[in-house]
Coordinates of C-alpha atoms in Angstrom, one line a residue:
Chain A
M8 CA -117.6 -44.8 34.8
G9 CA -119.7 -43.7 37.6
S10 CA -121.7 -40.5 37.6
F11 CA -119.3 -37.6 38.2
G12 CA -116.5 -39.8 39.3
T13 CA -117.5 -40.8 42.8
K14 CA -119.1 -44.1 42.1
N15 CA -116.0 -45.9 40.8
T16 CA -114.1 -45.7 44.1
V17 CA -114.7 -46.0 47.8
L18 CA -112.5 -43.0 48.6
P19 CA -114.2 -40.4 50.6
G20 CA -114.2 -36.6 50.4
F21 CA -114.6 -35.9 46.7
G22 CA -117.5 -33.4 47.2
P23 CA -115.9 -31.3 49.9
A24 CA -112.5 -31.4 48.3
L25 CA -113.7 -30.3 44.9
G26 CA -116.0 -27.7 46.5
Y27 CA -113.2 -26.2 48.5
T28 CA -110.8 -26.2 45.5
I29 CA -113.3 -24.3 43.4
F30 CA -114.2 -21.9 46.2
Y31 CA -110.6 -21.0 47.1
L32 CA -109.7 -20.8 43.4
S33 CA -112.6 -18.4 42.8
I34 CA -111.8 -16.0 45.7
I35 CA -108.1 -15.9 45.3
V36 CA -107.7 -16.1 41.5
L37 CA -110.8 -15.9 39.4
I38 CA -112.7 -13.1 41.0
P39 CA -109.7 -10.8 41.4
L40 CA -108.7 -11.5 37.7
S41 CA -112.3 -10.7 36.6
A42 CA -112.0 -7.4 38.4
L43 CA -109.5 -6.4 35.7
F44 CA -112.0 -7.1 32.9
F45 CA -114.9 -5.3 34.7
K46 CA -112.8 -2.3 35.3
T47 CA -111.7 -2.2 31.7
A48 CA -115.4 -2.6 30.6
T49 CA -116.1 0.8 32.3
L50 CA -114.0 2.5 29.6
T51 CA -115.4 3.3 26.2
W52 CA -113.9 1.6 23.2
D53 CA -112.2 4.8 22.2
Q54 CA -110.7 5.4 25.6
F55 CA -109.5 1.9 25.7
L56 CA -107.9 2.2 22.2
V57 CA -106.2 5.5 23.1
A58 CA -104.8 4.0 26.3
V59 CA -103.4 0.9 24.7
T60 CA -102.1 2.3 21.4
S61 CA -100.4 5.6 22.5
P62 CA -96.9 5.8 21.0
R63 CA -95.2 5.3 24.4
V64 CA -97.3 2.2 25.1
V65 CA -96.7 0.7 21.6
A66 CA -92.9 1.3 22.0
S67 CA -93.0 -0.6 25.3
Y68 CA -94.8 -3.6 23.6
R69 CA -92.1 -3.6 21.0
I70 CA -89.3 -3.6 23.5
T71 CA -90.9 -6.1 25.8
F72 CA -92.0 -8.6 23.2
G73 CA -89.0 -8.1 21.0
A74 CA -86.5 -8.6 23.9
A75 CA -88.5 -11.6 25.1
L76 CA -88.4 -13.2 21.7
F77 CA -84.7 -12.7 21.5
A78 CA -84.1 -14.0 25.0
A79 CA -86.3 -17.0 24.5
S80 CA -84.4 -17.9 21.3
V81 CA -81.1 -17.7 23.1
N82 CA -82.6 -19.9 25.9
A83 CA -83.8 -22.4 23.3
V84 CA -80.3 -22.8 21.8
F85 CA -78.3 -22.9 25.1
G86 CA -81.1 -24.8 26.9
V87 CA -80.9 -27.6 24.4
L88 CA -77.1 -27.6 24.6
T89 CA -77.2 -27.6 28.5
A90 CA -79.9 -30.4 28.6
W91 CA -77.8 -32.5 26.1
V92 CA -74.6 -32.1 28.0
L93 CA -76.3 -32.8 31.4
V94 CA -78.1 -36.0 30.1
R95 CA -75.5 -37.5 27.7
Y96 CA -72.1 -36.7 29.1
R97 CA -70.4 -37.3 32.4
F98 CA -68.0 -34.7 33.9
P99 CA -67.0 -33.5 37.4
G100 CA -69.6 -31.2 39.0
R101 CA -72.4 -32.3 36.7
K102 CA -74.9 -32.9 39.6
L103 CA -74.1 -29.6 41.1
I104 CA -74.6 -27.8 37.8
D105 CA -77.8 -29.7 37.3
A106 CA -79.2 -28.4 40.6
L107 CA -77.9 -24.8 40.0
V108 CA -79.9 -24.6 36.7
D109 CA -83.0 -23.8 38.8
L110 CA -81.3 -20.9 40.5
P111 CA -83.3 -18.3 38.5
F112 CA -86.5 -19.9 39.8
A113 CA -85.2 -19.7 43.4
L114 CA -83.4 -16.4 43.4
P115 CA -85.8 -13.5 44.1
T116 CA -86.1 -11.2 41.1
A117 CA -85.0 -8.1 42.9
V118 CA -81.7 -9.7 43.8
A119 CA -81.2 -10.9 40.3
G120 CA -82.0 -7.4 39.1
I121 CA -79.5 -5.5 41.2
T122 CA -76.8 -8.1 40.7
L123 CA -77.0 -8.1 36.9
A124 CA -77.1 -4.3 36.9
S125 CA -73.9 -4.1 38.9
V126 CA -72.1 -6.9 37.0
Y127 CA -72.8 -5.2 33.6
S128 CA -72.6 -1.6 34.8
P129 CA -69.6 0.4 33.4
N130 CA -67.4 -0.4 36.4
G131 CA -68.8 -3.8 37.1
W132 CA -67.1 -7.2 36.7
L133 CA -68.1 -7.6 33.0
G134 CA -69.0 -4.0 32.2
Q135 CA -65.5 -2.8 32.7
W136 CA -64.3 -5.1 29.9
L137 CA -67.3 -4.6 27.6
E138 CA -67.7 -0.8 27.9
P139 CA -64.2 0.1 26.4
R140 CA -65.0 -2.2 23.5
G141 CA -68.2 -0.2 22.8
I142 CA -70.6 -2.8 24.1
K143 CA -73.1 -1.1 26.5
I144 CA -75.4 -3.6 28.3
A145 CA -76.5 -2.0 31.5
F146 CA -79.2 0.7 31.0
T147 CA -79.9 -0.2 27.3
P148 CA -82.3 -2.7 25.7
L149 CA -79.4 -5.2 25.7
G150 CA -79.6 -5.2 29.5
I151 CA -83.3 -6.1 29.3
M152 CA -82.4 -9.1 27.2
V153 CA -79.6 -10.2 29.6
A154 CA -82.1 -10.2 32.5
M155 CA -84.7 -12.1 30.4
I156 CA -82.1 -14.7 29.4
F157 CA -81.3 -15.2 33.1
I158 CA -84.9 -15.7 34.3
G159 CA -85.8 -17.9 31.3
L160 CA -82.8 -20.1 31.5
P161 CA -84.3 -23.1 33.3
F162 CA -87.4 -23.5 31.2
V163 CA -86.0 -25.1 28.0
V164 CA -83.5 -27.2 30.0
R165 CA -86.2 -28.6 32.2
T166 CA -88.6 -29.4 29.4
V167 CA -86.0 -31.0 27.1
Q168 CA -84.1 -32.9 29.8
P169 CA -86.8 -35.6 30.5
V170 CA -87.4 -36.1 26.8
L171 CA -83.7 -36.8 26.2
E172 CA -83.5 -39.1 29.2
E173 CA -86.3 -41.2 27.8
L174 CA -85.1 -41.2 24.3
D175 CA -84.3 -44.8 23.3
Q176 CA -80.7 -45.0 22.2
E177 CA -81.5 -48.1 20.1
V178 CA -83.2 -45.7 17.6
E179 CA -79.9 -43.9 17.3
E180 CA -78.1 -47.2 16.8
A181 CA -80.6 -48.2 14.2
A182 CA -80.0 -44.9 12.3
S183 CA -76.3 -45.4 12.5
C184 CA -76.6 -49.0 11.3
L185 CA -78.7 -47.8 8.3
G186 CA -75.8 -45.6 7.3
A187 CA -76.6 -42.2 8.9
N188 CA -73.6 -40.3 10.3
R189 CA -73.9 -38.7 13.8
L190 CA -75.0 -35.3 12.5
Q191 CA -77.6 -36.8 10.3
T192 CA -78.9 -38.9 13.2
F193 CA -79.1 -35.8 15.3
Y194 CA -81.1 -33.8 12.7
R195 CA -83.3 -36.5 11.4
V196 CA -83.9 -38.6 14.5
I197 CA -83.1 -36.8 17.8
F198 CA -84.1 -33.3 17.0
P199 CA -87.6 -34.1 15.7
T200 CA -88.3 -35.9 19.0
M201 CA -87.1 -33.0 21.1
L202 CA -88.8 -30.3 19.0
P203 CA -92.2 -30.2 20.9
A204 CA -90.3 -29.9 24.2
I205 CA -88.1 -27.2 22.8
L206 CA -91.1 -25.2 21.6
T207 CA -92.8 -25.7 24.9
G208 CA -89.8 -24.5 26.8
F209 CA -89.4 -21.6 24.4
A210 CA -93.0 -20.5 25.0
L211 CA -92.7 -20.8 28.7
A212 CA -89.5 -18.7 28.7
F213 CA -91.1 -16.2 26.4
A214 CA -94.2 -15.9 28.6
R215 CA -92.1 -15.5 31.7
A216 CA -89.9 -12.8 30.1
V217 CA -92.9 -10.8 28.8
G218 CA -94.4 -10.5 32.3
E219 CA -91.1 -10.1 34.2
Y220 CA -90.5 -6.9 36.2
G221 CA -88.2 -7.2 39.2
S222 CA -85.0 -8.5 37.5
I223 CA -85.4 -6.0 34.5
I224 CA -86.1 -2.6 36.0
F225 CA -82.7 -2.2 37.7
I226 CA -80.6 -3.0 34.5
A227 CA -83.0 -1.5 31.9
G228 CA -82.4 2.2 32.4
N229 CA -86.2 2.7 31.9
M230 CA -86.0 5.4 29.3
P231 CA -89.5 5.9 27.7
M232 CA -89.6 4.8 24.1
V233 CA -86.2 3.1 24.4
S234 CA -85.9 0.8 27.3
E235 CA -89.2 1.0 29.2
I236 CA -91.0 -2.4 29.5
T237 CA -94.8 -2.7 29.6
P238 CA -95.1 -3.9 33.2
L239 CA -93.1 -0.9 34.4
L240 CA -95.5 1.4 32.4
I241 CA -98.4 -0.1 34.3
I242 CA -96.8 0.8 37.5
T243 CA -95.9 4.3 36.3
K244 CA -99.6 4.9 35.3
L245 CA -100.7 3.6 38.7
E246 CA -98.3 6.0 40.5
Q247 CA -99.9 8.8 38.4
Y248 CA -103.3 7.7 39.6
D249 CA -104.2 6.8 36.0
Y250 CA -106.1 3.7 37.0
A251 CA -108.0 3.4 33.7
G252 CA -104.7 3.6 31.7
A253 CA -103.0 1.0 33.9
T254 CA -106.0 -1.3 33.7
A255 CA -106.3 -1.1 30.0
I256 CA -102.6 -2.0 29.4
A257 CA -102.8 -4.7 32.1
T258 CA -105.8 -6.2 30.1
V259 CA -103.7 -6.4 27.0
M260 CA -100.9 -8.1 29.0
L261 CA -103.4 -10.5 30.5
V262 CA -104.9 -11.4 27.2
A263 CA -101.4 -12.0 25.8
S264 CA -100.6 -14.3 28.7
F265 CA -103.9 -16.2 28.1
V266 CA -103.0 -16.7 24.5
L267 CA -99.5 -17.9 25.5
L268 CA -100.9 -20.3 28.1
L269 CA -103.3 -21.7 25.6
S270 CA -100.5 -22.3 23.1
I271 CA -98.3 -23.9 25.8
N272 CA -101.1 -26.3 26.7
L273 CA -101.6 -27.2 23.0
L274 CA -97.8 -27.7 22.6
Q275 CA -97.7 -29.9 25.7
K276 CA -100.6 -32.1 24.3
W277 CA -98.6 -32.4 21.1
S278 CA -95.4 -33.4 22.8
R279 CA -97.3 -36.0 25.0
R280 CA -98.7 -37.5 21.8
F281 CA -95.2 -37.6 20.5
A282 CA -93.9 -39.4 23.6
E283 CA -96.5 -42.2 23.2
Chain B
M12 CA -65.7 -57.8 22.9
H13 CA -63.8 -54.6 23.5
A14 CA -64.0 -53.7 19.9
T15 CA -67.8 -54.1 19.7
T16 CA -68.3 -51.9 22.8
T17 CA -66.3 -49.1 21.4
S18 CA -68.0 -49.2 18.0
R19 CA -71.4 -49.3 19.7
A20 CA -70.4 -46.2 21.8
S21 CA -69.2 -44.4 18.7
K22 CA -72.6 -45.0 17.0
V23 CA -74.6 -43.3 19.9
S24 CA -72.1 -40.7 21.0
E25 CA -69.8 -38.0 19.6
P26 CA -66.0 -37.9 19.2
A27 CA -64.3 -36.9 22.4
A28 CA -63.3 -33.5 20.9
V29 CA -66.9 -32.7 20.1
R30 CA -68.0 -33.8 23.5
W31 CA -65.5 -31.6 25.3
L32 CA -66.3 -28.7 23.1
L33 CA -70.0 -29.0 23.8
I34 CA -69.4 -29.3 27.5
S35 CA -67.1 -26.3 27.5
V36 CA -69.6 -24.1 25.7
A37 CA -72.5 -25.1 28.0
L38 CA -70.4 -24.6 31.1
A39 CA -69.1 -21.2 29.9
F40 CA -72.7 -20.1 29.3
L41 CA -73.8 -21.3 32.7
A42 CA -70.8 -19.7 34.4
L43 CA -71.5 -16.4 32.7
F44 CA -75.3 -16.3 33.4
L45 CA -75.6 -18.3 36.7
L46 CA -72.4 -18.5 38.7
L47 CA -71.1 -15.0 38.0
P48 CA -74.2 -13.2 39.2
L49 CA -74.4 -15.5 42.2
A50 CA -70.8 -14.8 43.2
A51 CA -71.3 -11.1 42.6
V52 CA -74.1 -10.9 45.2
F53 CA -71.7 -12.2 48.0
A54 CA -68.7 -10.3 46.7
Q55 CA -70.5 -7.0 46.9
A56 CA -72.2 -7.8 50.2
F57 CA -68.8 -8.2 51.8
D58 CA -67.3 -5.4 49.9
K59 CA -67.0 -3.2 53.0
G60 CA -66.1 -6.1 55.3
W61 CA -67.9 -8.2 57.9
E62 CA -68.7 -5.4 60.3
A63 CA -70.4 -3.3 57.7
Y64 CA -72.2 -6.4 56.6
L65 CA -73.6 -7.2 60.0
A66 CA -74.3 -3.5 60.6
A67 CA -76.4 -3.4 57.4
L68 CA -78.4 -6.3 58.6
H69 CA -79.0 -4.7 62.0
E70 CA -80.6 -1.5 60.6
P71 CA -84.1 -1.2 62.2
D72 CA -85.7 -0.8 58.8
T73 CA -84.0 -4.0 57.6
L74 CA -85.0 -5.9 60.7
S75 CA -88.6 -4.8 60.3
A76 CA -88.5 -5.9 56.6
I77 CA -87.2 -9.3 57.7
W78 CA -89.9 -9.5 60.2
L79 CA -92.6 -8.6 57.7
T80 CA -91.2 -11.1 55.2
L81 CA -91.3 -13.9 57.7
L82 CA -94.9 -12.9 58.7
T83 CA -96.0 -12.9 55.1
A84 CA -94.5 -16.4 54.4
T85 CA -96.0 -17.7 57.6
A86 CA -99.4 -16.5 56.5
C87 CA -99.2 -17.7 52.9
V88 CA -97.5 -21.1 53.0
P89 CA -100.1 -22.8 55.3
V90 CA -103.2 -21.7 53.3
N91 CA -101.6 -22.7 50.0
L92 CA -100.4 -25.9 51.5
F93 CA -103.9 -26.8 52.7
F94 CA -105.4 -25.8 49.3
G95 CA -102.7 -27.8 47.4
I96 CA -103.4 -31.0 49.3
V97 CA -107.2 -30.7 49.1
A98 CA -107.0 -29.8 45.4
A99 CA -104.6 -32.7 44.6
W100 CA -106.9 -35.1 46.5
A101 CA -109.9 -34.1 44.4
I102 CA -108.0 -34.0 41.1
A103 CA -105.6 -36.9 41.4
K104 CA -107.8 -39.5 43.2
F105 CA -111.1 -39.0 41.3
S106 CA -112.1 -38.6 37.7
F107 CA -114.6 -36.0 36.7
P108 CA -115.4 -33.8 33.7
G109 CA -113.5 -30.5 33.4
K110 CA -110.5 -31.8 35.2
S111 CA -107.9 -30.5 32.8
L112 CA -109.6 -27.0 32.7
L113 CA -109.4 -27.0 36.5
I114 CA -105.7 -27.8 36.4
T115 CA -105.1 -25.0 33.9
L116 CA -107.0 -22.5 36.1
I117 CA -104.9 -23.5 39.1
D118 CA -101.8 -22.8 37.1
L119 CA -103.1 -19.4 36.0
P120 CA -101.2 -17.2 38.5
F121 CA -97.9 -18.5 37.0
S122 CA -98.7 -17.0 33.6
V123 CA -99.9 -13.6 35.0
S124 CA -97.3 -10.8 35.2
P125 CA -96.5 -10.1 38.8
V126 CA -97.4 -6.4 38.2
V127 CA -100.8 -7.4 37.0
S128 CA -101.2 -9.7 40.0
G129 CA -100.7 -6.8 42.3
L130 CA -102.9 -4.5 40.2
I131 CA -106.0 -6.7 40.5
Y132 CA -106.0 -6.4 44.3
V133 CA -105.7 -2.6 44.0
L134 CA -108.7 -2.7 41.7
I135 CA -110.7 -4.6 44.4
F136 CA -109.5 -3.1 47.7
G137 CA -107.9 0.2 46.6
L138 CA -109.7 3.5 47.2
Q139 CA -111.0 3.6 43.6
G140 CA -111.8 -0.1 43.8
W141 CA -115.0 -2.2 44.3
L142 CA -114.6 -2.5 48.1
G143 CA -112.5 0.6 48.6
P144 CA -115.2 3.1 49.8
W145 CA -116.7 0.5 52.2
L146 CA -113.3 -0.4 53.6
Q147 CA -112.4 3.2 54.2
A148 CA -115.7 3.9 55.9
H149 CA -114.9 1.1 58.3
G150 CA -111.3 2.1 58.8
I151 CA -109.8 -1.1 57.3
R152 CA -106.7 -0.7 55.2
I153 CA -105.8 -3.6 52.9
I154 CA -103.9 -1.9 50.0
F155 CA -100.7 -0.1 51.1
A156 CA -100.8 -2.3 54.2
V157 CA -99.9 -5.7 55.3
P158 CA -103.1 -7.5 54.3
G159 CA -102.6 -6.5 50.7
I160 CA -99.0 -7.8 50.7
V161 CA -100.3 -11.1 52.1
L162 CA -103.1 -11.4 49.6
A163 CA -100.9 -10.6 46.6
T164 CA -98.3 -13.1 47.8
I165 CA -101.0 -15.8 48.3
F166 CA -102.0 -15.1 44.6
V167 CA -98.5 -15.5 43.2
T168 CA -97.6 -18.6 45.3
F169 CA -101.1 -20.2 44.8
P170 CA -100.2 -23.1 42.4
F171 CA -96.9 -24.3 43.9
V172 CA -98.0 -27.1 46.2
A173 CA -101.0 -28.2 44.1
R174 CA -99.0 -28.5 40.8
E175 CA -96.3 -30.6 42.6
L176 CA -98.8 -33.0 44.3
I177 CA -101.3 -33.5 41.4
P178 CA -98.9 -35.5 39.1
L179 CA -97.3 -37.3 42.1
M180 CA -100.6 -38.5 43.5
E181 CA -101.9 -39.4 40.1
S182 CA -98.8 -41.6 39.5
Q183 CA -99.4 -43.4 42.9
G184 CA -103.0 -44.3 42.1
R185 CA -105.5 -45.1 44.8
D186 CA -105.1 -48.9 45.4
E187 CA -103.4 -48.3 48.8
E188 CA -106.1 -46.0 50.0
E189 CA -108.8 -48.3 48.9
A190 CA -107.2 -51.2 50.7
A191 CA -107.0 -49.2 53.9
L192 CA -110.6 -48.2 53.7
T193 CA -111.7 -51.7 53.0
L194 CA -109.8 -52.8 56.1
G195 CA -111.9 -50.4 58.1
A196 CA -109.7 -47.2 58.4
S197 CA -111.6 -43.9 58.5
G198 CA -111.1 -41.3 55.8
L199 CA -108.8 -39.2 57.9
Q200 CA -106.8 -42.2 59.2
T201 CA -106.3 -43.3 55.6
F202 CA -105.0 -39.9 54.6
F203 CA -102.6 -39.5 57.5
R204 CA -101.4 -43.1 57.6
V205 CA -101.4 -44.0 53.9
T206 CA -101.5 -41.0 51.6
F207 CA -99.4 -38.6 53.6
P208 CA -96.3 -40.8 54.1
N209 CA -96.4 -41.4 50.3
I210 CA -96.5 -37.7 49.4
K211 CA -94.4 -36.1 52.2
W212 CA -91.4 -35.4 50.0
G213 CA -93.7 -33.9 47.4
V214 CA -95.3 -31.7 50.1
L215 CA -91.8 -30.6 51.2
Y216 CA -90.9 -29.8 47.6
G217 CA -94.0 -27.7 47.1
V218 CA -93.7 -25.9 50.4
I219 CA -90.1 -25.0 49.9
L220 CA -90.7 -23.5 46.5
C221 CA -93.9 -21.7 47.7
N222 CA -91.9 -20.3 50.7
A223 CA -89.0 -19.1 48.4
R224 CA -91.4 -17.2 46.2
A225 CA -93.4 -15.9 49.1
M226 CA -90.2 -14.4 50.7
G227 CA -88.8 -13.2 47.4
E228 CA -91.8 -11.8 45.5
F229 CA -91.1 -8.3 44.3
G230 CA -93.4 -7.1 41.5
A231 CA -96.8 -7.9 42.9
V232 CA -95.8 -6.8 46.4
S233 CA -94.3 -3.6 45.1
V234 CA -97.7 -2.6 43.6
V235 CA -99.7 -3.2 46.8
S236 CA -97.2 -2.2 49.5
G237 CA -97.0 1.6 49.3
H238 CA -93.3 1.3 50.4
V239 CA -93.7 2.7 53.9
R240 CA -90.2 2.2 55.4
G241 CA -90.2 0.2 58.5
S242 CA -93.8 -0.9 58.2
T243 CA -94.8 -2.2 54.7
N244 CA -91.4 -3.1 53.3
T245 CA -90.5 -6.7 52.7
I246 CA -86.9 -7.8 52.2
P247 CA -87.0 -7.5 48.4
L248 CA -88.5 -4.0 48.7
Q249 CA -85.9 -3.0 51.2
V250 CA -83.2 -4.2 48.8
E251 CA -84.7 -1.9 46.1
I252 CA -84.8 1.1 48.4
L253 CA -81.2 0.7 49.6
Y254 CA -80.0 0.2 46.0
N255 CA -81.8 3.3 44.8
E256 CA -80.2 5.3 47.6
Y257 CA -76.8 4.1 46.4
S258 CA -76.1 2.2 49.6
Y259 CA -74.9 -0.7 47.4
A260 CA -73.0 -2.6 50.1
A261 CA -76.1 -2.5 52.4
A262 CA -78.4 -3.5 49.5
F263 CA -76.2 -6.5 48.6
A264 CA -75.9 -7.4 52.3
V265 CA -79.7 -7.7 52.6
A266 CA -79.9 -9.3 49.1
S267 CA -77.3 -11.9 50.2
L268 CA -79.9 -13.2 52.8
L269 CA -82.3 -13.9 49.9
A270 CA -79.5 -15.5 47.8
L271 CA -78.7 -17.8 50.8
L272 CA -82.4 -18.6 51.0
A273 CA -82.3 -19.5 47.3
L274 CA -79.3 -21.8 47.8
V275 CA -81.0 -23.6 50.7
T276 CA -84.1 -23.9 48.7
L277 CA -82.2 -25.5 45.8
A278 CA -80.5 -27.9 48.2
I279 CA -83.7 -29.1 49.9
K280 CA -85.5 -29.2 46.5
T281 CA -82.7 -31.5 45.1
L282 CA -83.0 -33.7 48.2
A283 CA -86.8 -33.9 47.8
E284 CA -86.6 -34.7 44.1
W285 CA -84.2 -37.5 44.9
K286 CA -86.5 -38.9 47.6
I287 CA -89.5 -38.7 45.3
Q288 CA -87.6 -40.5 42.5
Q289 CA -86.6 -43.2 45.0
G290 CA -90.2 -43.6 46.2
L291 CA -91.5 -44.0 42.7
S292 CA -88.9 -46.6 41.7
I293 CA -89.6 -48.6 44.9
N294 CA -93.3 -48.5 43.9
E295 CA -92.5 -49.7 40.4
N296 CA -90.4 -52.6 41.8
E297 CA -93.2 -53.8 44.1
R298 CA -95.6 -54.0 41.2

């Protein structure tokens, strides 16, 4: 090992490349993000606490995190099923479906938002069937969950898919030879191998859902205390020129996403160790 | 022979009935959550017919939103492309302490809520912000103007190219570059003749995703734009305005442009993935 990596190769440009990377990262990402903490630091502790624990704000956390938890769980179940079906079975249209799974990544959130709102609204394609049966989705917390399921859909599929592709079928044969039935093989052999990837996908979907704004606000109804998500509350405070309040809530959101990012990194390390 | 293959298949697969049940449930879920909304965009866009559709797209405010979106993407994609290639060169071709921390920091904008991404630029360049008073004294507008939209979009699309190229270049190693340099090629020749042909599909993949997000970003842009019709509205913001004014057909007509962009993005992305996979397996076979 050479000192700081340069000695062990004749490749040029390490210094300038790393220098530029750190410089650009700092001016675009790190310094702007630090502005949030500096602005929050100008508040007193009491002001901060009042801003982040007022009843309307706490209700928004409960709605945002609760709906995200539910949506990520639905994504975990159907994500595993979708990944399984795409990897293990052959059926017409499989490749097209495989490509379409990434649609929520590619479709701008505002488009997803107005579309979901119209499909589930009382006279929309699905709303007109659900509403008479007493199921209200648009403009209720259920609508928030539907939007979050949509945007989180690809995460579990895309983390579980490569693990399933690399899973050695000989292990399953061995389990079967040793007398396990198919269900036992799934629970005892396949599922434990997939688990780290499922959890990673779950955490990614959850993190995305918590921060999501565009696809939710059109379908949510945005009633304070009932269906108002935290990101919307930040915008509402900004529009009322309550910069301190907006910043304080944003800090809570940012810390939450740091914690999630850290756990996702740990999960990925765990799943990589599993793969070896 | 035949008997052994069937019994082997039954050991590592499910009965046909279970298979078809699982496929049906998965497809029903995807149809409900993916295909139905996608179809709904186009159905509602053409609700009032072709002429209304075209008229909605010819509105001056919509045209100016399209123009601003193209401008924003043209500004954001090249700077993030250049950064992505430079960062991937440093990270994938060299080893140094703190590498995994650097990769995590590059990915950071993906974990930040779009609303927070917009807010941080307001805190710096807004009237109440660090540079606000100075900027106002010099008559420079960043927030509620085009530069703010570009900056916020650069932030949210920051990781796309880098995160695609880093693993790709790591998997390719540096033997080929070292050979070229030993044979007397200059650093830049090595990059353009050896490295770039190897990563071109990865570059396309990163650029196409970066572009899709740059054109479609809503939350971050919504915070910094100020929503001035015909001047600081991008396509997604124009969709919001039309929708909130109950001009549904027009809103969906404009939205259908973005849905088309998403479909084209998925097609190019699938092609690039296929080419990258092909390149990697050719590499493996040569070794």
